[in-house]
Amino acid sequence: MNTLHPYKQQRQEQEQEQEQEARHEWDLSLSTVVSSSSSSASDVIGAIEFDPTDNIVATAGISRKIRFYGLPSLLRTSAAVSGGVSFVDQATACEYYICTPAKLSSLRWRPGSGGRVIGSGDYDGVVTEYDLEKRTPVFERDEHGGRRVWSVDYTRHGDSSAIGASGSDDGTMQVWDPRCPPEESLGLVRPAGICRSAVCCVEFDPSGGPAVAVGCADRKGYIYDMRKLVDPALTLQGHNKTVSYVRFLDGGTVVTAGTDGCLKLWSVEDGSVIRTYEGHVNGRNFVGLSVWRNGALFGCGSENNKVFVYDKRWGKPVWVDGFEPVGMNSGSDKRFVSSVCWRQSGVDQCTLVAGGSDGVLQVYVGKRKP
């Protein structure tokens, strides 16, 4: 008769207890649905970002518009309510928008700007910053040879000295200073070397550390030290297809998403996989990945048009919700959830905003169960 070593048995019991806690700790529900003004599936939401106050939501995608919504007004909307869910049209909910010259793939508020400047990456390979008071572009970089920019991010120093980075189809991550002329570059990295696989995601350590994470089409993630960009400090190898997103969870772990249909939690100490998360469907499209650090929850979209939430302690989703059938159109069976973003505020309450390939926006709220 085989018996487990007491330490291993204790560890197994602890893991089972953690799994049970993860499965039943949160109560999430749909609060608001914002319908799209588009009559066809041509309003894919590719990026969602909260401003520094966590009260303004910006969205962007192939509509060539950056739309801005006030979260408090979305949550207390007096629009039609069905089953506790508020339904509102986009024209009413959107407070204002900025037209852009190209389709957008990414957004990020620039730190130190007081929420006044937002950066974007577009399908024409250009990084542009917009002044939201003047609603005009104030900075532009075109260093990717016309190849699509997939991701833009800034260091989190909390002042005007923030450094920017962009990842592109040209296989590079460009590092730059928004205060310097656009033609000046602080660094250039080719993670996949001569293969020039697309750089799909860049993210700086949100705690302000020197690390920057990169997701690549060569099936790998990379961690670089900003003080020495020559070679990666760590290579994350374990996905079977493109690594579309990399997100820092805390100082010791990062989460990656791949088009192999799984998320992975990694140790940044040695590059080992801590846990793999499966349940959502992702074999082709960018479906979003966002991490709520206070609650250690991961949110992602799916190609079956559902939103998935994972707890870092368990490899299966703790919550799944399908997008509401608003503004149905021909080809709607191919709809998918294309972007997600957690509000970082709060400890016992949370907010998740998700966008669809048809332009529908949904707001979810949650609270920790007593």
XYZ file of C-alpha atoms in Angstrom:
370
model
C 0.000 0.000 0.000
C 1.461 3.324 -1.098
C 1.397 6.161 1.405
C 2.389 9.757 0.873
C 5.173 11.327 2.841
C 3.569 13.506 5.576
C 5.037 16.681 4.025
C 3.741 15.805 0.560
C 0.349 14.874 1.966
C 0.162 18.170 3.855
C 1.148 20.082 0.715
C -1.468 18.242 -1.340
C -4.150 19.043 1.234
C -3.124 22.712 1.230
C -3.358 22.832 -2.572
C -6.805 21.238 -2.509
C -7.930 23.760 0.112
C -6.589 26.641 -2.018
C -8.437 25.299 -5.040
C -11.698 25.197 -3.120
C -11.159 28.763 -1.895
C -10.370 29.948 -5.414
C -13.522 28.369 -6.849
C -15.887 29.969 -4.331
C -14.254 33.205 -3.143
C -15.701 35.677 -5.659
C -19.184 36.667 -6.727
C -19.105 38.318 -10.176
C -21.995 39.550 -12.291
C -22.768 41.569 -15.405
C -23.685 45.184 -14.641
C -23.871 47.127 -17.909
C -23.938 46.413 -21.633
C -22.992 49.162 -24.091
C -24.230 48.306 -27.581
C -22.209 49.147 -30.673
C -23.288 51.771 -33.182
C -21.853 49.658 -35.982
C -24.259 47.684 -38.145
C -21.591 45.135 -39.068
C -18.750 43.315 -37.375
C -16.327 46.150 -38.147
C -15.851 47.673 -34.717
C -13.465 45.249 -33.036
C -12.359 46.601 -29.666
C -8.641 45.857 -29.534
C -7.689 47.832 -26.426
C -9.315 48.918 -23.151
C -7.536 51.029 -20.540
C -8.438 52.721 -17.265
C -7.003 56.174 -16.592
C -4.833 56.811 -13.470
C -7.924 57.646 -11.390
C -9.612 54.368 -12.409
C -12.759 56.354 -13.232
C -12.390 56.822 -16.998
C -12.346 53.967 -19.502
C -10.794 54.391 -22.945
C -11.387 51.957 -25.800
C -9.909 51.704 -29.281
C -9.862 49.343 -32.236
C -10.469 49.232 -35.958
C -13.110 51.989 -35.874
C -10.314 54.630 -35.956
C -11.670 56.220 -32.790
C -10.553 56.409 -29.171
C -13.743 56.482 -27.117
C -13.934 57.657 -23.509
C -16.508 56.558 -20.929
C -17.061 57.613 -17.336
C -17.159 54.452 -15.243
C -19.412 55.901 -12.498
C -22.025 56.854 -15.103
C -21.832 53.391 -16.689
C -22.432 51.743 -13.333
C -25.361 53.965 -12.386
C -26.919 54.278 -15.818
C -30.692 54.722 -15.887
C -31.041 53.015 -19.246
C -33.237 50.003 -19.842
C -32.695 47.374 -17.179
C -33.321 43.664 -17.624
C -32.544 41.125 -14.963
C -30.457 43.650 -13.054
C -28.372 44.510 -16.144
C -28.421 48.005 -17.662
C -28.440 48.334 -21.449
C -27.262 51.585 -23.034
C -26.307 52.561 -26.583
C -22.812 53.701 -27.433
C -23.800 57.201 -28.526
C -25.337 57.877 -25.128
C -22.633 56.260 -22.997
C -19.583 57.661 -24.780
C -18.631 61.042 -23.289
C -16.360 62.003 -26.204
C -14.049 60.486 -28.773
C -10.911 61.293 -30.761
C -10.657 60.303 -34.432
C -7.381 58.667 -35.464
C -5.827 58.267 -38.927
C -5.429 54.490 -38.641
C -6.857 51.450 -36.906
C -5.537 51.069 -33.369
C -4.225 47.977 -31.616
C -3.127 49.354 -28.241
C -3.594 52.150 -25.711
C -1.759 53.269 -22.593
C -2.019 56.407 -20.463
C 1.322 58.128 -20.091
C 2.407 58.338 -16.432
C 3.131 61.783 -15.089
C 0.660 63.496 -17.413
C -2.149 63.701 -14.863
C -4.342 61.595 -17.121
C -4.056 64.201 -19.856
C -1.976 62.220 -22.380
C -2.751 58.797 -23.827
C -0.449 56.834 -26.117
C -1.566 54.541 -28.927
C -0.079 52.094 -31.411
C -1.643 51.665 -34.839
C -1.827 49.358 -37.826
C 0.433 51.680 -39.866
C 3.368 51.240 -37.494
C 3.013 54.620 -35.787
C 3.030 55.434 -32.070
C 1.013 58.578 -31.312
C 0.305 60.444 -28.089
C -2.852 62.532 -27.782
C -3.545 65.492 -25.508
C -7.035 64.828 -24.194
C -7.790 68.441 -23.327
C -6.906 69.687 -26.796
C -7.927 66.346 -28.374
C -4.981 66.588 -30.765
C -1.783 64.550 -31.319
C 1.271 65.933 -29.505
C 3.889 63.244 -30.224
C 4.440 60.771 -33.047
C 7.010 58.050 -33.775
C 7.289 56.068 -36.986
C 10.204 53.727 -36.320
C 8.682 50.378 -37.286
C 8.862 50.698 -41.059
C 5.112 50.795 -41.541
C 4.649 47.436 -39.794
C 1.766 47.148 -37.349
C 2.409 48.195 -33.737
C 0.817 45.636 -31.436
C 1.645 47.061 -28.032
C 2.680 50.264 -26.256
C 3.686 50.740 -22.625
C 5.478 53.169 -20.282
C 7.637 52.814 -17.193
C 5.733 53.554 -13.981
C 7.949 56.149 -12.334
C 4.959 58.367 -11.576
C 6.556 61.477 -13.033
C 7.263 63.033 -16.411
C 10.417 60.930 -16.882
C 8.443 57.892 -18.084
C 10.142 55.872 -20.824
C 8.063 54.298 -23.592
C 8.346 51.051 -25.541
C 6.510 49.612 -28.520
C 6.379 46.129 -30.043
C 5.698 45.517 -33.716
C 5.287 43.108 -36.592
C 8.792 44.123 -37.663
C 10.180 41.888 -34.902
C 11.481 44.680 -32.691
C 10.818 46.362 -29.402
C 11.712 50.048 -29.643
C 12.491 51.983 -26.461
C 12.148 55.764 -26.492
C 11.737 58.924 -24.426
C 8.599 61.008 -25.191
C 10.509 64.150 -24.169
C 13.099 63.637 -26.912
C 12.739 64.152 -30.681
C 10.883 61.218 -32.312
C 13.921 60.225 -34.370
C 15.960 59.514 -31.212
C 15.851 55.997 -29.754
C 17.067 54.697 -26.394
C 17.289 51.103 -27.528
C 16.158 48.435 -29.968
C 15.656 44.761 -29.215
C 15.053 41.841 -31.580
C 13.938 39.038 -29.227
C 13.764 36.378 -31.948
C 17.008 37.485 -33.618
C 17.253 36.992 -37.357
C 13.876 35.222 -37.415
C 12.219 38.624 -36.838
C 9.100 37.104 -35.312
C 6.494 39.727 -34.437
C 6.647 41.312 -30.989
C 3.033 41.089 -29.812
C 3.282 42.569 -26.330
C 5.556 44.736 -24.192
C 4.997 45.558 -20.522
C 7.208 47.261 -17.968
C 7.239 46.084 -14.371
C 4.341 48.107 -12.851
C 6.138 48.264 -9.497
C 8.788 50.479 -11.088
C 11.528 47.869 -11.335
C 13.954 47.636 -14.283
C 12.274 44.636 -15.928
C 10.344 44.733 -19.189
C 8.444 41.692 -20.472
C 8.011 40.818 -24.136
C 5.658 38.346 -25.833
C 6.686 37.060 -29.244
C 5.338 35.117 -32.216
C 8.268 32.691 -31.843
C 6.254 31.015 -29.033
C 8.397 32.541 -26.286
C 8.210 35.260 -23.691
C 11.248 37.262 -22.642
C 12.226 39.330 -19.625
C 14.773 42.087 -20.239
C 16.622 44.308 -17.788
C 16.318 47.902 -18.963
C 19.857 48.543 -17.759
C 21.194 45.937 -20.191
C 19.020 45.357 -23.250
C 21.580 43.378 -25.224
C 20.299 39.926 -24.196
C 17.197 38.757 -22.324
C 17.667 38.112 -18.626
C 15.136 35.287 -18.872
C 13.413 33.288 -21.603
C 9.949 31.855 -20.952
C 9.577 28.773 -23.111
C 6.527 26.528 -22.893
C 3.770 27.767 -25.214
C 3.107 25.884 -28.442
C 2.021 28.933 -30.428
C 2.381 32.731 -30.415
C 2.725 34.427 -27.028
C 0.219 37.238 -27.491
C 0.315 38.823 -24.023
C 2.650 39.096 -21.026
C 1.484 40.673 -17.760
C 3.300 41.169 -14.459
C 1.360 39.823 -11.495
C 3.873 40.896 -8.845
C 7.605 41.231 -8.428
C 8.145 37.482 -8.649
C 5.681 36.235 -11.278
C 4.349 37.023 -14.740
C 1.373 35.667 -16.676
C 1.459 34.890 -20.400
C -1.296 34.128 -22.887
C -0.775 32.143 -26.065
C -2.812 31.286 -29.113
C -2.390 27.677 -27.983
C -5.427 28.318 -25.781
C -3.796 28.566 -22.377
C -2.374 31.001 -19.846
C 0.799 30.294 -17.896
C 2.107 31.656 -14.607
C 5.910 31.900 -14.486
C 8.546 32.497 -11.859
C 10.847 35.354 -12.846
C 13.536 33.860 -10.651
C 14.268 30.848 -12.840
C 11.739 30.929 -15.716
C 9.845 27.866 -14.500
C 6.124 27.349 -15.072
C 4.192 27.524 -11.811
C 0.750 26.740 -13.229
C -1.076 26.433 -16.559
C -4.663 27.696 -16.976
C -7.047 26.208 -19.520
C -10.724 26.566 -20.394
C -11.025 29.465 -22.831
C -10.753 29.123 -26.615
C -7.906 30.924 -28.391
C -6.306 29.597 -31.539
C -6.091 32.611 -33.809
C -7.154 36.022 -32.503
C -5.995 38.468 -29.867
C -8.547 38.008 -27.072
C -7.010 40.164 -24.349
C -5.369 39.444 -21.015
C -5.578 41.551 -17.874
C -4.378 40.919 -14.336
C -6.029 42.294 -11.209
C -3.072 42.365 -8.856
C -4.970 43.029 -5.622
C -7.082 39.918 -6.069
C -4.642 37.768 -8.077
C -7.304 37.250 -10.742
C -6.702 36.973 -14.488
C -9.289 37.962 -17.070
C -9.227 37.018 -20.740
C -11.545 36.802 -23.713
C -12.325 33.787 -25.814
C -13.184 32.839 -29.381
C -16.478 31.342 -28.189
C -17.571 34.908 -27.280
C -17.205 34.482 -23.525
C -15.252 36.174 -20.751
C -13.129 33.941 -18.524
C -11.764 34.705 -15.065
C -9.028 32.609 -13.456
C -7.697 32.661 -9.907
C -3.925 32.179 -9.745
C -4.411 29.292 -7.304
C -6.369 27.035 -9.669
C -5.843 25.999 -13.278
C -9.514 26.104 -14.297
C -11.733 29.183 -14.698
C -13.524 30.330 -11.565
C -16.111 32.275 -13.563
C -17.338 32.370 -17.186
C -19.907 34.624 -18.821
C -21.147 34.866 -22.402
C -21.513 38.183 -24.195
C -25.061 39.440 -24.507
C -26.598 39.075 -28.018
C -26.904 42.830 -28.606
C -27.044 44.184 -32.150
C -26.931 40.779 -33.779
C -25.804 40.773 -37.394
C -24.832 38.421 -40.173
C -21.693 36.549 -39.272
C -22.353 37.066 -35.572
C -21.560 33.395 -34.966
C -17.916 34.363 -35.466
C -17.942 36.997 -32.727
C -15.367 36.762 -29.976
C -14.317 38.699 -26.884
C -11.329 40.717 -28.095
C -10.151 42.767 -25.112
C -10.408 42.912 -21.311
C -9.196 45.246 -18.569
C -9.403 45.101 -14.778
C -9.796 48.214 -12.670
C -6.812 48.057 -10.302
C -8.577 49.786 -7.380
C -10.132 47.914 -4.486
C -9.418 44.791 -2.475
C -12.786 43.185 -1.742
C -14.579 44.622 -4.786
C -13.542 44.507 -8.421
C -14.537 45.776 -11.864
C -13.771 44.138 -15.199
C -14.502 45.730 -18.578
C -14.570 43.557 -21.696
C -14.966 44.410 -25.372
C -16.121 42.315 -28.297
C -15.260 41.916 -31.948
C -18.594 43.573 -32.777
C -17.900 46.669 -30.654
C -20.082 45.676 -27.705
C -18.701 46.723 -24.309
C -19.654 44.937 -21.081
C -18.948 45.976 -17.509
C -18.744 43.375 -14.756
C -18.627 43.947 -11.022
C -17.614 41.550 -8.302
C -17.136 41.251 -4.589
C -15.399 38.886 -2.271
C -17.835 36.542 -0.545
C -17.982 36.792 3.264
